[in-house]
Amino acid sequence: LHFSIFNFQFAILFPPTMLSPNEALNLVLQYAAPLRPWDLPVDDAWGHTLAEDIVAGVDCPPFHRSMMDGYAVKLADAGRTLPIAGEVAAGSVWEGELAAGTCLEIMTGAPCPRGTEAVVPKELVQRDADRVTLPGSIRVGQNIANPGSDCRQGQRILQAGMTFTPMAVGATVSLGITRVRVIPRPMLAIISTGGELAPRGGDEFMAPARPGQIHDSNGPMLACMARENGIKKPWRRQVPDRLEEIVHALRCMELVDIIILTGGVSVGTYDLVPKALAEYGAEEIFHGVSQKPGKPLLFARKEGQLIFGLPGNPLACHFGFHRYISAAIRILSGGPAVSDSFQGELTQPLQIKGERTHFIPGRAEYASGSPPRWQIEVLPGASSADIFRGCAANCYVEAPPGDRTMEAGELCSFTFG
Ligand code: AMP
Ligand code: MG
């Protein structure tokens, strides 16, 4: 009797027309939208998606810049021996004009005084105390960078939608710009649910697990994955399997962009997350994906807020973030939709069983050959709870549904992460 009730519940939760992993991902992408832009100081904006074009308000360089350590000279003095009238260091300005028959010692990055026609590098002159002999031929403008020769005032150096890279930070700052408009990173909260979770006393302190308890390993694992995805400070919370406590935790996180719950999304008596989400007022988009691990994956939303219910099993949890949540974070952050999937060769046979798409942790190594290619050692865990073998993995291999053995040397697609 118990078995048939279980099956009945199972059929309701996971009807035969369960979403494929791609259909599920498409729904996530469909409901995710870039966040509203805001201004950040340039070095905090690093790595974000630009929400505005960056246009040069000034010329760069801003003055006639000496490109060498050498001497500022007139062309007519080529081949002559001249007195050195003074020195222009980087950061200083020679107020007078360069007079014919004299030269000025000048450093790289210093502004050329008025009247300078060329800079002759130190290596090309002969110096004798405070006089120098110039080479016989000097080109006009030699070793002088004109104002605006690197970047003209009014030039668009970066476009909205581009990533604000370290080089872009440098270019922007060199134009004197201190704040830029970017798409922020989403605020993200992780709620670990489960009556079996040993309480956490803080980031440093972990309470010992009493009999029947386990450590909340999903919380820290997901928080680190969020940080890998550019989220500085994901919030974390732990709640037991009690409806009102889950709902309360959700209400406390009303302002965040993404809520991740772990545990309690399956068919057990105490799997209360779907009910809590309904009470919280979220709209369920899907519950159940034809994949292994992580079949009970739940996706819901409340206005702009995206909510993911991940199964408590650690490998399922890791995979759920890897495939679905990281894609959502990228879109909310204004980035491209999905990470690239690659093709690689299996190094050993892989047996697949059942009607779900399998995602198996693997280790991809770039192997020499002609052409060089990715070779993948699969590291299947003992169960959806097993994150121990997967620790050595750097990717997930995707194996289509159906009973069959993929042979060694066969091509498979995989994603890094
Ligand atoms: P559930 O999805 O609640 O049915 O949990 C599935 C399995 O994952 C159970 O063995 C739980 O004890 C385990 N589990 C649930 N939450 C966590 C967590 N935060 N960290 C590690 N394991 C968990
Ligand atoms: Mg549970």
Short mmCIF file of C-alpha atoms and ligand atoms in Angstrom, two decimals:
data_model
loop_
_atom_site.label_atom_id
_atom_site.label_comp_id
_atom_site.label_asym_id
_atom_site.label_seq_id
_atom_site.Cartn_x
_atom_site.Cartn_y
_atom_site.Cartn_z
CA LEU A 1 0.00 0.00 0.00
CA HIS A 2 2.74 2.38 1.01
CA PHE A 3 4.50 1.72 -2.26
CA SER A 4 1.47 2.52 -4.38
CA ILE A 5 0.78 5.77 -2.51
CA PHE A 6 4.37 6.73 -3.07
CA ASN A 7 4.00 6.05 -6.78
CA PHE A 8 0.81 8.05 -6.90
CA GLN A 9 2.48 11.08 -5.31
CA PHE A 10 5.42 10.60 -7.58
CA ALA A 11 3.22 10.63 -10.66
CA ILE A 12 1.67 13.92 -9.60
CA LEU A 13 4.98 15.55 -8.87
CA PHE A 14 6.85 14.13 -11.80
CA PRO A 15 4.37 13.47 -14.59
CA PRO A 16 5.66 11.46 -17.56
CA THR A 17 5.94 14.64 -19.60
CA MET A 18 8.64 15.96 -17.32
CA LEU A 19 10.68 18.82 -18.73
CA SER A 20 13.94 18.00 -20.41
CA PRO A 21 17.04 19.76 -19.02
CA ASN A 22 17.07 22.06 -22.05
CA GLU A 23 13.39 22.99 -21.70
CA ALA A 24 14.00 23.73 -18.03
CA LEU A 25 17.03 25.86 -18.80
CA ASN A 26 15.07 27.75 -21.44
CA LEU A 27 12.39 28.58 -18.89
CA VAL A 28 15.02 29.89 -16.49
CA LEU A 29 16.51 32.04 -19.25
CA GLN A 30 13.07 33.28 -20.22
CA TYR A 31 12.26 34.55 -16.73
CA ALA A 32 15.70 36.02 -16.02
CA ALA A 33 16.32 39.63 -17.07
CA PRO A 34 19.22 42.03 -16.54
CA LEU A 35 19.02 44.03 -13.32
CA ARG A 36 18.56 47.80 -13.25
CA PRO A 37 21.93 49.54 -13.83
CA TRP A 38 23.66 51.64 -11.24
CA ASP A 39 26.85 53.70 -10.94
CA LEU A 40 29.92 52.21 -9.31
CA PRO A 41 33.44 53.49 -8.71
CA VAL A 42 35.58 52.10 -11.52
CA ASP A 43 37.51 49.56 -9.53
CA ASP A 44 34.34 48.13 -7.98
CA ALA A 45 32.81 48.03 -11.45
CA TRP A 46 35.55 45.70 -12.65
CA GLY A 47 34.10 42.47 -14.10
CA HIS A 48 30.59 43.88 -14.44
CA THR A 49 28.67 44.40 -17.68
CA LEU A 50 28.71 48.01 -18.83
CA ALA A 51 25.30 49.65 -19.06
CA GLU A 52 26.58 52.72 -20.91
CA ASP A 53 29.04 53.58 -23.65
CA ILE A 54 32.27 55.08 -22.36
CA VAL A 55 33.16 58.16 -24.39
CA ALA A 56 36.44 60.03 -24.03
CA GLY A 57 35.83 63.52 -22.63
CA VAL A 58 39.45 64.50 -23.19
CA ASP A 59 42.32 63.73 -25.52
CA CYS A 60 44.79 61.06 -24.53
CA PRO A 61 47.59 61.87 -24.24
CA PRO A 62 46.44 65.29 -23.05
CA PHE A 63 49.68 67.01 -24.17
CA HIS A 64 52.63 66.48 -26.54
CA ARG A 65 54.20 63.61 -24.62
CA SER A 66 57.82 62.63 -24.89
CA MET A 67 58.02 58.92 -25.66
CA MET A 68 61.68 58.62 -24.76
CA ASP A 69 64.26 59.72 -22.26
CA GLY A 70 66.32 62.09 -24.38
CA TYR A 71 66.54 65.68 -25.61
CA ALA A 72 63.89 68.06 -26.92
CA VAL A 73 65.37 69.72 -30.01
CA LYS A 74 64.77 71.75 -33.18
CA LEU A 75 65.35 70.06 -36.57
CA ALA A 76 67.74 72.78 -37.67
CA ASP A 77 70.16 71.78 -34.90
CA ALA A 78 70.75 68.27 -36.29
CA GLY A 79 74.45 67.37 -36.23
CA ARG A 80 75.36 70.33 -33.98
CA THR A 81 76.74 70.46 -30.47
CA LEU A 82 74.39 72.38 -28.16
CA PRO A 83 74.20 73.56 -24.56
CA ILE A 84 71.54 71.91 -22.38
CA ALA A 85 69.27 74.72 -21.24
CA GLY A 86 67.42 72.71 -18.61
CA GLU A 87 65.50 69.59 -17.70
CA VAL A 88 61.85 68.54 -18.00
CA ALA A 89 60.93 65.64 -15.73
CA ALA A 90 57.65 63.70 -16.05
CA GLY A 91 55.01 65.60 -14.15
CA SER A 92 56.62 69.03 -14.58
CA VAL A 93 55.98 71.69 -17.21
CA TRP A 94 58.64 73.84 -18.85
CA GLU A 95 56.93 77.18 -19.09
CA GLY A 96 59.27 78.78 -21.63
CA GLU A 97 59.76 78.01 -25.29
CA LEU A 98 62.60 75.89 -26.65
CA ALA A 99 65.09 78.29 -28.22
CA ALA A 100 67.03 77.42 -31.39
CA GLY A 101 70.63 76.49 -30.67
CA THR A 102 69.74 74.92 -27.32
CA CYS A 103 68.12 71.71 -26.15
CA LEU A 104 66.36 70.45 -23.06
CA GLU A 105 66.87 67.15 -21.35
CA ILE A 106 63.44 65.49 -21.26
CA MET A 107 62.08 62.31 -19.66
CA THR A 108 59.58 59.77 -20.94
CA GLY A 109 56.08 60.99 -20.16
CA ALA A 110 57.04 64.66 -19.79
CA PRO A 111 55.22 67.29 -21.85
CA CYS A 112 57.36 68.68 -24.67
CA PRO A 113 57.91 72.44 -24.24
CA ARG A 114 56.54 74.78 -26.91
CA GLY A 115 58.82 74.90 -29.93
CA THR A 116 59.96 71.26 -29.59
CA GLU A 117 60.20 69.64 -33.02
CA ALA A 118 61.58 66.23 -32.05
CA VAL A 119 62.86 64.21 -29.13
CA VAL A 120 66.21 62.56 -29.73
CA PRO A 121 66.75 59.50 -27.53
CA LYS A 122 69.62 59.62 -25.06
CA GLU A 123 71.25 56.63 -26.76
CA LEU A 124 71.66 58.62 -30.02
CA VAL A 125 73.52 61.67 -28.68
CA GLN A 126 77.00 62.23 -27.40
CA ARG A 127 77.02 64.03 -24.11
CA ASP A 128 79.94 65.97 -22.74
CA ALA A 129 79.23 67.65 -19.40
CA ASP A 130 76.38 70.09 -20.13
CA ARG A 131 76.60 69.90 -23.92
CA VAL A 132 75.27 67.28 -26.36
CA THR A 133 76.07 66.51 -29.97
CA LEU A 134 72.96 65.56 -31.94
CA PRO A 135 72.81 62.98 -34.74
CA GLY A 136 72.97 64.26 -38.33
CA SER A 137 69.40 63.47 -39.22
CA ILE A 138 66.31 64.06 -37.12
CA ARG A 139 62.72 63.45 -38.22
CA VAL A 140 60.03 65.97 -37.41
CA GLY A 141 57.84 64.83 -34.51
CA GLN A 142 60.11 61.91 -33.77
CA ASN A 143 59.33 60.34 -30.37
CA ILE A 144 56.55 62.79 -29.64
CA ALA A 145 53.04 61.47 -29.07
CA ASN A 146 50.57 64.16 -30.12
CA PRO A 147 47.54 65.04 -27.99
CA GLY A 148 44.70 62.62 -28.85
CA SER A 149 46.98 60.24 -30.76
CA ASP A 150 45.96 57.33 -28.49
CA CYS A 151 42.37 58.41 -28.02
CA ARG A 152 40.53 61.50 -29.28
CA GLN A 153 38.04 63.49 -27.27
CA GLY A 154 34.57 62.24 -28.29
CA GLN A 155 35.81 58.76 -29.24
CA ARG A 156 33.70 55.84 -27.96
CA ILE A 157 36.15 53.48 -26.31
CA LEU A 158 33.70 50.95 -24.82
CA GLN A 159 30.15 49.97 -25.59
CA ALA A 160 27.25 49.09 -23.31
CA GLY A 161 27.09 45.30 -23.00
CA MET A 162 30.84 44.84 -22.91
CA THR A 163 32.54 43.43 -19.83
CA PHE A 164 34.43 46.01 -17.83
CA THR A 165 37.81 44.29 -17.95
CA PRO A 166 40.98 45.35 -16.14
CA MET A 167 42.24 46.97 -19.37
CA ALA A 168 38.93 48.81 -19.68
CA VAL A 169 39.38 50.01 -16.08
CA GLY A 170 42.80 51.37 -17.05
CA ALA A 171 41.53 53.06 -20.21
CA THR A 172 38.59 54.62 -18.38
CA VAL A 173 40.68 55.93 -15.51
CA SER A 174 43.25 57.38 -17.91
CA LEU A 175 40.44 59.53 -19.28
CA GLY A 176 39.76 60.84 -15.79
CA ILE A 177 36.48 58.92 -15.38
CA THR A 178 35.91 57.69 -11.84
CA ARG A 179 32.42 56.12 -11.91
CA VAL A 180 30.71 54.02 -14.55
CA ARG A 181 27.19 52.71 -15.06
CA VAL A 182 27.05 48.92 -14.88
CA ILE A 183 24.58 46.10 -14.34
CA PRO A 184 24.95 45.08 -10.70
CA ARG A 185 25.46 41.54 -9.53
CA PRO A 186 22.31 39.97 -8.13
CA MET A 187 21.75 39.76 -4.39
CA LEU A 188 21.48 36.12 -3.54
CA ALA A 189 20.31 34.20 -0.47
CA ILE A 190 20.76 30.55 0.36
CA ILE A 191 18.31 28.89 2.71
CA SER A 192 19.35 25.42 3.78
CA THR A 193 16.29 23.52 4.97
CA GLY A 194 16.32 20.30 6.94
CA GLY A 195 15.66 19.14 10.49
CA GLU A 196 18.85 17.08 10.33
CA LEU A 197 21.18 20.06 9.90
CA ALA A 198 23.52 20.74 12.81
CA PRO A 199 23.19 24.40 13.76
CA ARG A 200 25.82 26.74 12.42
CA GLY A 201 27.18 29.20 14.91
CA GLY A 202 28.78 31.55 12.42
CA ASP A 203 31.32 31.44 9.66
CA GLU A 204 34.11 30.20 11.89
CA PHE A 205 32.20 27.97 14.21
CA MET A 206 30.60 24.65 13.41
CA ALA A 207 28.61 22.82 16.01
CA PRO A 208 29.35 19.12 16.30
CA ALA A 209 26.74 16.96 14.61
CA ARG A 210 24.68 15.14 17.22
CA PRO A 211 23.33 11.65 16.46
CA GLY A 212 21.06 11.88 13.43
CA GLN A 213 22.44 15.25 12.39
CA ILE A 214 24.66 16.15 9.45
CA HIS A 215 26.64 19.26 8.62
CA ASP A 216 25.03 21.76 6.30
CA SER A 217 27.56 21.28 3.52
CA ASN A 218 25.27 22.63 0.80
CA GLY A 219 25.19 26.13 2.29
CA PRO A 220 28.94 26.80 2.10
CA MET A 221 29.29 24.95 -1.21
CA LEU A 222 26.59 27.03 -2.88
CA ALA A 223 27.87 30.25 -1.30
CA CYS A 224 31.28 29.59 -2.86
CA MET A 225 29.68 28.88 -6.22
CA ALA A 226 27.82 32.17 -5.95
CA ARG A 227 31.10 33.92 -5.20
CA GLU A 228 32.69 32.22 -8.21
CA ASN A 229 29.89 33.84 -10.18
CA GLY A 230 30.80 37.31 -8.94
CA ILE A 231 28.45 37.61 -5.97
CA LYS A 232 30.43 39.14 -3.15
CA LYS A 233 28.38 38.27 -0.13
CA PRO A 234 25.66 35.67 -0.50
CA TRP A 235 23.35 35.52 2.50
CA ARG A 236 22.95 32.23 4.31
CA ARG A 237 20.32 30.86 6.61
CA GLN A 238 19.33 27.51 8.00
CA VAL A 239 15.80 26.42 8.86
CA PRO A 240 14.23 23.18 10.03
CA ASP A 241 11.50 21.41 8.07
CA ARG A 242 8.73 23.60 9.52
CA LEU A 243 6.39 25.36 7.17
CA GLU A 244 6.14 28.64 9.05
CA GLU A 245 9.90 28.86 9.54
CA ILE A 246 10.56 28.33 5.84
CA VAL A 247 7.94 30.94 4.95
CA HIS A 248 9.43 33.35 7.47
CA ALA A 249 12.92 32.84 6.02
CA LEU A 250 11.54 33.55 2.55
CA ARG A 251 9.84 36.73 3.74
CA CYS A 252 13.11 37.91 5.29
CA MET A 253 14.72 37.55 1.87
CA GLU A 254 12.00 39.39 -0.01
CA LEU A 255 14.45 41.98 -1.38
CA VAL A 256 17.05 39.67 -2.85
CA ASP A 257 17.10 38.84 -6.54
CA ILE A 258 17.69 35.11 -6.24
CA ILE A 259 16.71 32.75 -3.44
CA ILE A 260 18.11 29.24 -3.37
CA LEU A 261 16.54 26.70 -1.05
CA THR A 262 18.14 23.34 -0.53
CA GLY A 263 16.36 20.23 0.67
CA GLY A 264 12.66 19.63 1.08
CA VAL A 265 11.65 19.77 -2.59
CA SER A 266 11.00 16.08 -3.08
CA VAL A 267 8.06 13.88 -2.09
CA GLY A 268 8.78 13.19 1.57
CA THR A 269 6.29 14.05 4.30
CA TYR A 270 8.57 16.88 5.45
CA ASP A 271 9.40 18.20 2.02
CA LEU A 272 7.60 21.48 2.61
CA VAL A 273 9.37 23.84 0.24
CA PRO A 274 6.72 23.77 -2.52
CA LYS A 275 4.00 24.49 0.05
CA ALA A 276 6.08 27.24 1.67
CA LEU A 277 6.61 28.87 -1.71
CA ALA A 278 2.88 28.85 -2.39
CA GLU A 279 2.27 30.48 0.99
CA TYR A 280 4.99 33.04 0.29
CA GLY A 281 3.10 33.93 -2.88
CA ALA A 282 5.56 32.60 -5.45
CA GLU A 283 4.44 31.24 -8.79
CA GLU A 284 5.84 27.82 -9.58
CA ILE A 285 7.30 27.68 -13.10
CA PHE A 286 8.39 24.05 -13.01
CA HIS A 287 9.01 21.27 -10.54
CA GLY A 288 10.84 18.21 -11.79
CA VAL A 289 13.34 17.87 -14.61
CA SER A 290 14.19 14.68 -16.46
CA GLN A 291 17.79 14.63 -15.31
CA LYS A 292 20.11 12.79 -13.01
CA PRO A 293 21.16 14.08 -10.55
CA GLY A 294 18.62 16.61 -9.36
CA LYS A 295 15.27 15.47 -10.70
CA PRO A 296 13.12 17.33 -8.12
CA LEU A 297 14.54 20.73 -9.15
CA LEU A 298 12.00 23.47 -8.59
CA PHE A 299 11.89 26.90 -10.19
CA ALA A 300 9.52 29.64 -9.11
CA ARG A 301 9.33 33.39 -9.15
CA LYS A 302 7.73 36.20 -7.25
CA GLU A 303 7.62 39.35 -9.33
CA GLY A 304 11.24 39.82 -10.43
CA GLN A 305 12.62 37.47 -7.80
CA LEU A 306 13.82 34.06 -8.99
CA ILE A 307 13.57 31.13 -6.60
CA PHE A 308 15.30 27.79 -7.00
CA GLY A 309 14.52 24.75 -4.89
CA LEU A 310 17.42 22.33 -5.08
CA PRO A 311 17.28 18.80 -3.73
CA GLY A 312 19.30 18.35 -0.56
CA ASN A 313 21.59 15.72 -2.01
CA PRO A 314 24.91 17.52 -2.35
CA LEU A 315 25.82 16.42 -5.88
CA ALA A 316 22.31 17.28 -7.13
CA CYS A 317 22.67 20.62 -5.42
CA HIS A 318 26.03 21.34 -7.01
CA PHE A 319 24.75 20.37 -10.43
CA GLY A 320 21.57 22.44 -10.06
CA PHE A 321 23.65 25.53 -9.42
CA HIS A 322 26.13 24.68 -12.15
CA ARG A 323 23.56 24.30 -14.90
CA TYR A 324 20.63 26.54 -13.97
CA ILE A 325 21.50 29.07 -11.31
CA SER A 326 24.79 30.19 -12.80
CA ALA A 327 22.96 30.85 -16.10
CA ALA A 328 20.39 32.94 -14.25
CA ILE A 329 23.12 34.91 -12.46
CA ARG A 330 24.83 35.63 -15.76
CA ILE A 331 21.63 36.97 -17.31
CA LEU A 332 20.72 39.08 -14.28
CA SER A 333 24.27 40.46 -14.39
CA GLY A 334 23.77 41.48 -18.01
CA GLY A 335 26.03 38.78 -19.43
CA PRO A 336 25.55 36.16 -22.12
CA ALA A 337 23.15 33.30 -21.46
CA VAL A 338 25.12 30.09 -21.13
CA SER A 339 28.65 28.93 -20.75
CA ASP A 340 30.08 27.16 -23.75
CA SER A 341 29.73 23.46 -24.02
CA PHE A 342 32.72 21.59 -25.40
CA GLN A 343 33.25 18.25 -27.06
CA GLY A 344 35.65 15.73 -25.61
CA GLU A 345 36.64 12.09 -25.89
CA LEU A 346 35.81 9.65 -23.15
CA THR A 347 38.87 7.86 -21.81
CA GLN A 348 36.81 4.91 -20.59
CA PRO A 349 33.39 3.41 -21.35
CA LEU A 350 30.42 4.96 -19.63
CA GLN A 351 27.25 3.01 -18.95
CA ILE A 352 23.99 4.95 -19.05
CA LYS A 353 20.64 3.63 -17.88
CA GLY A 354 17.17 5.10 -17.80
CA GLU A 355 15.05 7.75 -19.37
CA ARG A 356 16.73 10.80 -17.89
CA THR A 357 19.63 12.86 -19.23
CA HIS A 358 22.68 12.10 -17.13
CA PHE A 359 25.19 14.68 -16.02
CA ILE A 360 28.31 13.04 -14.69
CA PRO A 361 31.22 14.77 -13.01
CA GLY A 362 34.36 14.38 -15.06
CA ARG A 363 37.90 15.53 -15.38
CA ALA A 364 38.71 17.14 -18.73
CA GLU A 365 42.36 17.41 -19.72
CA TYR A 366 43.63 18.95 -22.91
CA ALA A 367 45.69 16.18 -24.50
CA SER A 368 48.32 16.51 -27.20
CA GLY A 369 47.62 14.95 -30.59
CA SER A 370 46.78 16.28 -34.00
CA PRO A 371 44.64 18.14 -33.46
CA PRO A 372 44.93 18.36 -29.67
CA ARG A 373 41.63 17.54 -27.96
CA TRP A 374 39.85 17.30 -24.66
CA GLN A 375 39.97 13.91 -23.03
CA ILE A 376 37.52 13.20 -20.27
CA GLU A 377 37.75 10.81 -17.43
CA VAL A 378 34.32 10.38 -15.91
CA LEU A 379 34.08 10.29 -12.12
CA PRO A 380 30.61 8.95 -11.43
CA GLY A 381 29.66 9.17 -7.78
CA ALA A 382 28.11 6.38 -5.80
CA SER A 383 24.89 8.42 -5.51
CA SER A 384 23.44 11.91 -5.82
CA ALA A 385 24.83 12.51 -2.35
CA ASP A 386 28.41 11.65 -3.32
CA ILE A 387 30.52 14.76 -3.77
CA PHE A 388 33.67 12.95 -2.77
CA ARG A 389 34.68 11.47 -6.11
CA GLY A 390 33.43 14.62 -7.83
CA CYS A 391 35.97 16.72 -5.92
CA ALA A 392 38.55 15.86 -8.56
CA ALA A 393 36.18 16.89 -11.37
CA ASN A 394 36.34 20.08 -13.39
CA CYS A 395 33.31 19.52 -15.62
CA TYR A 396 30.00 17.76 -16.15
CA VAL A 397 29.61 15.32 -19.00
CA GLU A 398 26.17 15.23 -20.58
CA ALA A 399 24.93 11.80 -21.58
CA PRO A 400 21.63 11.55 -23.45
CA PRO A 401 18.84 9.37 -22.01
CA GLY A 402 18.47 5.71 -22.92
CA ASP A 403 20.10 2.43 -21.95
CA ARG A 404 23.48 2.14 -23.59
CA THR A 405 27.20 2.14 -23.13
CA MET A 406 29.22 5.04 -24.46
CA GLU A 407 32.51 3.64 -25.67
CA ALA A 408 36.00 4.82 -24.82
CA GLY A 409 37.01 7.33 -27.49
CA GLU A 410 33.38 8.35 -28.12
CA LEU A 411 32.66 12.08 -28.27
CA CYS A 412 30.55 13.62 -25.56
CA SER A 413 29.64 17.18 -24.69
CA PHE A 414 30.68 18.73 -21.43
CA THR A 415 30.62 22.04 -19.61
CA PHE A 416 33.33 23.32 -17.31
CA GLY A 417 32.45 24.05 -13.72
P1 AMP B 1 15.94 16.21 0.87
O1 AMP B 1 16.13 16.87 -0.47
O2 AMP B 1 15.51 17.15 1.93
O3 AMP B 1 15.07 15.00 0.74
O4 AMP B 1 17.38 15.69 1.29
C1 AMP B 1 18.07 14.73 0.52
C2 AMP B 1 19.35 14.34 1.21
O5 AMP B 1 20.21 15.45 1.26
C3 AMP B 1 19.16 13.90 2.63
O6 AMP B 1 20.02 12.81 2.87
C4 AMP B 1 19.56 15.10 3.43
O7 AMP B 1 20.02 14.78 4.70
C5 AMP B 1 20.66 15.70 2.59
N1 AMP B 1 20.77 17.13 2.83
C6 AMP B 1 19.74 17.99 2.93
N2 AMP B 1 20.18 19.24 3.16
C7 AMP B 1 21.53 19.16 3.18
C8 AMP B 1 22.55 20.11 3.38
N3 AMP B 1 22.26 21.40 3.57
N4 AMP B 1 23.84 19.69 3.34
C9 AMP B 1 24.11 18.40 3.12
N5 AMP B 1 23.20 17.44 2.93
C10 AMP B 1 21.90 17.80 2.96
MG MG B 2 14.84 16.88 3.84
#
